[in-house]
Structures are given as C-alpha cells and as structure tokens.
PDB file of C-alpha atoms in Angstrom:
ATOM      1  CA  MET A   1     -70.034   1.199 -10.248  1.00 58.00           C
ATOM      2  CA  HIS A   2     -68.214   4.493  -9.781  1.00 63.00           C
ATOM      3  CA  LEU A   3     -68.256   7.138 -12.495  1.00 67.00           C
ATOM      4  CA  HIS A   4     -64.992   9.026 -12.992  1.00 65.00           C
ATOM      5  CA  LEU A   5     -65.776  12.528 -14.188  1.00 61.00           C
ATOM      6  CA  GLU A   6     -64.073  14.589 -11.515  1.00 65.00           C
ATOM      7  CA  GLY A   7     -62.207  17.388 -13.262  1.00 68.00           C
ATOM      8  CA  ASN A   8     -63.289  16.102 -16.678  1.00 83.00           C
ATOM      9  CA  TYR A   9     -66.607  17.936 -17.043  1.00 91.00           C
ATOM     10  CA  ALA A  10     -65.445  19.991 -20.019  1.00 93.00           C
ATOM     11  CA  GLN A  11     -64.104  16.867 -21.715  1.00 95.00           C
ATOM     12  CA  GLY A  12     -67.419  15.090 -21.177  1.00 95.00           C
ATOM     13  CA  ILE A  13     -69.482  17.976 -22.529  1.00 96.00           C
ATOM     14  CA  LEU A  14     -67.225  18.365 -25.565  1.00 97.00           C
ATOM     15  CA  LEU A  15     -67.405  14.632 -26.276  1.00 98.00           C
ATOM     16  CA  VAL A  16     -71.210  14.733 -26.109  1.00 98.00           C
ATOM     17  CA  PHE A  17     -71.121  17.746 -28.465  1.00 98.00           C
ATOM     18  CA  LEU A  18     -69.068  15.784 -31.023  1.00 98.00           C
ATOM     19  CA  ILE A  19     -71.254  12.692 -30.602  1.00 98.00           C
ATOM     20  CA  ILE A  20     -74.349  14.747 -31.438  1.00 98.00           C
ATOM     21  CA  VAL A  21     -72.688  16.530 -34.365  1.00 98.00           C
ATOM     22  CA  PHE A  22     -71.184  13.492 -36.051  1.00 98.00           C
ATOM     23  CA  LEU A  23     -73.709  10.748 -35.354  1.00 98.00           C
ATOM     24  CA  GLN A  24     -76.602  12.977 -36.439  1.00 98.00           C
ATOM     25  CA  SER A  25     -74.775  14.025 -39.602  1.00 98.00           C
ATOM     26  CA  GLY A  26     -73.538  10.529 -40.463  1.00 98.00           C
ATOM     27  CA  ILE A  27     -76.903   8.904 -39.826  1.00 98.00           C
ATOM     28  CA  ASP A  28     -78.622  11.610 -41.907  1.00 98.00           C
ATOM     29  CA  LYS A  29     -76.281  10.856 -44.809  1.00 98.00           C
ATOM     30  CA  VAL A  30     -77.053   7.127 -44.578  1.00 98.00           C
ATOM     31  CA  MET A  31     -80.815   7.643 -44.229  1.00 98.00           C
ATOM     32  CA  ASP A  32     -81.049  10.241 -47.027  1.00 98.00           C
ATOM     33  CA  TRP A  33     -78.187   9.167 -49.277  1.00 97.00           C
ATOM     34  CA  LYS A  34     -79.962  10.186 -52.507  1.00 97.00           C
ATOM     35  CA  GLY A  35     -80.950  13.606 -51.211  1.00 97.00           C
ATOM     36  CA  ASN A  36     -77.476  14.340 -49.886  1.00 97.00           C
ATOM     37  CA  LEU A  37     -75.846  13.082 -53.086  1.00 97.00           C
ATOM     38  CA  SER A  38     -78.119  15.203 -55.250  1.00 97.00           C
ATOM     39  CA  TRP A  39     -77.465  18.338 -53.203  1.00 96.00           C
ATOM     40  CA  LEU A  40     -73.702  17.761 -53.123  1.00 96.00           C
ATOM     41  CA  LYS A  41     -73.495  17.144 -56.876  1.00 96.00           C
ATOM     42  CA  GLY A  42     -74.944  20.616 -57.367  1.00 95.00           C
ATOM     43  CA  HIS A  43     -72.750  22.098 -54.650  1.00 95.00           C
ATOM     44  CA  PHE A  44     -69.561  20.751 -56.255  1.00 95.00           C
ATOM     45  CA  ALA A  45     -70.680  21.077 -59.907  1.00 95.00           C
ATOM     46  CA  LYS A  46     -68.107  23.794 -60.670  1.00 93.00           C
ATOM     47  CA  SER A  47     -65.276  22.362 -58.588  1.00 94.00           C
ATOM     48  CA  PRO A  48     -62.485  19.855 -59.175  1.00 95.00           C
ATOM     49  CA  PHE A  49     -64.451  17.423 -56.946  1.00 95.00           C
ATOM     50  CA  LYS A  50     -67.450  17.287 -59.327  1.00 93.00           C
ATOM     51  CA  ASN A  51     -66.707  13.771 -60.631  1.00 96.00           C
ATOM     52  CA  GLY A  52     -65.876  12.292 -57.239  1.00 97.00           C
ATOM     53  CA  VAL A  53     -68.920  13.306 -55.226  1.00 97.00           C
ATOM     54  CA  PRO A  54     -70.283   9.781 -54.547  1.00 97.00           C
ATOM     55  CA  PHE A  55     -66.878   8.540 -53.349  1.00 98.00           C
ATOM     56  CA  LEU A  56     -66.288  11.690 -51.278  1.00 97.00           C
ATOM     57  CA  LEU A  57     -69.772  11.456 -49.740  1.00 98.00           C
ATOM     58  CA  GLY A  58     -69.101   7.837 -48.791  1.00 98.00           C
ATOM     59  CA  THR A  59     -65.735   8.763 -47.318  1.00 98.00           C
ATOM     60  CA  ILE A  60     -67.078  11.642 -45.242  1.00 98.00           C
ATOM     61  CA  THR A  61     -70.021   9.493 -44.072  1.00 98.00           C
ATOM     62  CA  VAL A  62     -67.631   6.801 -42.791  1.00 98.00           C
ATOM     63  CA  MET A  63     -65.450   9.464 -41.141  1.00 98.00           C
ATOM     64  CA  GLU A  64     -68.419  11.113 -39.419  1.00 98.00           C
ATOM     65  CA  ILE A  65     -69.787   7.842 -38.075  1.00 98.00           C
ATOM     66  CA  ALA A  66     -66.297   6.763 -36.958  1.00 98.00           C
ATOM     67  CA  SER A  67     -65.827  10.131 -35.230  1.00 98.00           C
ATOM     68  CA  GLY A  68     -69.125   9.828 -33.393  1.00 98.00           C
ATOM     69  CA  LEU A  69     -68.579   6.209 -32.353  1.00 98.00           C
ATOM     70  CA  LEU A  70     -65.030   6.870 -31.148  1.00 98.00           C
ATOM     71  CA  CYS A  71     -66.357   9.772 -29.078  1.00 98.00           C
ATOM     72  CA  VAL A  72     -69.041   7.492 -27.587  1.00 98.00           C
ATOM     73  CA  LEU A  73     -66.373   4.934 -26.731  1.00 98.00           C
ATOM     74  CA  GLY A  74     -64.179   7.729 -25.383  1.00 97.00           C
ATOM     75  CA  LEU A  75     -66.942   9.069 -23.156  1.00 96.00           C
ATOM     76  CA  VAL A  76     -67.717   5.592 -21.804  1.00 96.00           C
ATOM     77  CA  HIS A  77     -64.063   4.879 -21.062  1.00 95.00           C
ATOM     78  CA  LEU A  78     -63.623   8.299 -19.489  1.00 94.00           C
ATOM     79  CA  LEU A  79     -66.656   7.772 -17.233  1.00 92.00           C
ATOM     80  CA  LEU A  80     -66.058   4.147 -16.294  1.00 92.00           C
ATOM     81  CA  HIS A  81     -62.294   3.778 -16.346  1.00 91.00           C
ATOM     82  CA  ASP A  82     -60.926   7.333 -16.101  1.00 90.00           C
ATOM     83  CA  ASN A  83     -59.081   6.540 -19.330  1.00 93.00           C
ATOM     84  CA  ALA A  84     -59.015   9.174 -22.074  1.00 95.00           C
ATOM     85  CA  VAL A  85     -57.240   7.279 -24.870  1.00 97.00           C
ATOM     86  CA  PHE A  86     -60.411   6.643 -26.929  1.00 98.00           C
ATOM     87  CA  ALA A  87     -61.604  10.191 -26.251  1.00 98.00           C
ATOM     88  CA  LEU A  88     -58.325  11.415 -27.716  1.00 98.00           C
ATOM     89  CA  TYR A  89     -58.778   9.182 -30.775  1.00 98.00           C
ATOM     90  CA  GLY A  90     -62.352  10.433 -31.155  1.00 98.00           C
ATOM     91  CA  ALA A  91     -61.280  14.062 -30.941  1.00 98.00           C
ATOM     92  CA  LEU A  92     -58.434  13.471 -33.379  1.00 98.00           C
ATOM     93  CA  VAL A  93     -60.609  11.711 -35.971  1.00 98.00           C
ATOM     94  CA  SER A  94     -63.242  14.437 -35.469  1.00 98.00           C
ATOM     95  CA  GLY A  95     -60.635  17.103 -36.188  1.00 98.00           C
ATOM     96  CA  ILE A  96     -59.501  15.305 -39.346  1.00 98.00           C
ATOM     97  CA  THR A  97     -63.129  14.933 -40.449  1.00 98.00           C
ATOM     98  CA  LEU A  98     -63.755  18.634 -39.929  1.00 98.00           C
ATOM     99  CA  LEU A  99     -60.634  19.510 -41.914  1.00 98.00           C
ATOM    100  CA  MET A 100     -61.913  17.319 -44.756  1.00 98.00           C
ATOM    101  CA  LEU A 101     -65.256  19.143 -44.642  1.00 98.00           C
ATOM    102  CA  LEU A 102     -63.462  22.495 -44.522  1.00 98.00           C
ATOM    103  CA  LEU A 103     -61.430  21.576 -47.598  1.00 98.00           C
ATOM    104  CA  GLY A 104     -64.613  20.657 -49.445  1.00 97.00           C
ATOM    105  CA  GLN A 105     -66.278  23.954 -48.584  1.00 96.00           C
ATOM    106  CA  ARG A 106     -63.218  25.951 -49.616  1.00 97.00           C
ATOM    107  CA  VAL A 107     -62.840  24.068 -52.909  1.00 96.00           C
ATOM    108  CA  ALA A 108     -66.547  24.639 -53.637  1.00 95.00           C
ATOM    109  CA  LYS A 109     -65.935  28.337 -52.847  1.00 95.00           C
ATOM    110  CA  ASP A 110     -68.609  28.173 -50.155  1.00 96.00           C
ATOM    111  CA  TYR A 111     -66.861  30.524 -47.773  1.00 96.00           C
ATOM    112  CA  GLU A 112     -69.884  30.903 -45.490  1.00 96.00           C
ATOM    113  CA  GLY A 113     -70.062  27.119 -45.176  1.00 95.00           C
ATOM    114  CA  ALA A 114     -66.339  27.050 -44.435  1.00 97.00           C
ATOM    115  CA  LYS A 115     -66.859  29.541 -41.603  1.00 97.00           C
ATOM    116  CA  THR A 116     -69.487  27.235 -40.137  1.00 96.00           C
ATOM    117  CA  ILE A 117     -67.027  24.331 -40.110  1.00 98.00           C
ATOM    118  CA  VAL A 118     -64.570  26.466 -38.129  1.00 97.00           C
ATOM    119  CA  ILE A 119     -67.246  26.914 -35.448  1.00 97.00           C
ATOM    120  CA  TYR A 120     -67.133  23.127 -34.941  1.00 98.00           C
ATOM    121  CA  LEU A 121     -63.362  22.939 -35.251  1.00 98.00           C
ATOM    122  CA  VAL A 122     -62.679  25.307 -32.326  1.00 98.00           C
ATOM    123  CA  PRO A 123     -64.268  23.126 -29.596  1.00 98.00           C
ATOM    124  CA  THR A 124     -62.689  20.056 -31.201  1.00 98.00           C
ATOM    125  CA  VAL A 125     -59.213  21.572 -30.924  1.00 98.00           C
ATOM    126  CA  LEU A 126     -60.028  22.618 -27.352  1.00 97.00           C
ATOM    127  CA  LEU A 127     -60.923  19.011 -26.552  1.00 97.00           C
ATOM    128  CA  LEU A 128     -57.652  17.806 -28.085  1.00 97.00           C
ATOM    129  CA  PHE A 129     -55.810  20.317 -25.907  1.00 96.00           C
ATOM    130  CA  LEU A 130     -57.660  19.192 -22.765  1.00 95.00           C
ATOM    131  CA  LEU A 131     -56.963  15.524 -23.478  1.00 95.00           C
ATOM    132  CA  GLN A 132     -53.197  15.915 -23.890  1.00 89.00           C
TER     133      GLN A 132
END
C-alpha cells in the first residue's frame, strides 16, 4: 500500500485539526447532552434562540459529527487514493458548521466566544483554498 501525501502535508494537518475539533465537540455533546443543554439554555436565555435551544443543539451536534467524519473520510481518501473530494466536502461542511456557531455566539452577544470561532474558521478557509 502506498500513501499519497506528497505535497499535501498542510491539507493532512488541517484535516486532522478539524477531525479533533469536531469529533471531540460532537462526542462531548452526545455524552453530556444534559449538561450542554443546561449551559446553552442559560447562554441563549436573552436571545431570539431561547425557545429553540434543544433543536439547535441537536442540529449543531449532527453538523459537528458530520464535519469530523467527512474529514476522516477525506484524510483516508487523500492518503490512500490521492483524491481530495471528501476532504473538500469535510472542509466545506466544517466551514458551514463554524458559521452556524458564529451566528449563535453573535446572537447571544457573546463577542469573545465569536472571536474564538473565527480562530477555527481561518484554518478551515485555508484548507478550502488549498483543496480547490
């Protein structure tokens, strides 16, 4: 078996970064659903999202796990087949997920939290650029 990573080191590292970010976050939400739900209800208590927190938490959990799994699939296909199509899908879904999280932080008026999301968005956009 020959691994195809020549010239794709940055792509591989960025995919691993997104795998860690999204699978850890998604799994944490599944494993501690009640704790996350409780915290988020307080976080969004004074926002237009206050009545939709359970649905929004479920949505973002699915998006995070999908992002992480697509990045895993993308990394495997990049390494084994020198094919970046799933990596591109993973980066794209990751970017959409981060924009959803950014919207939530902005609506909750958590501007420090929103800044943190941008820190994750920058390497994601870089990966999208590298995969084009």
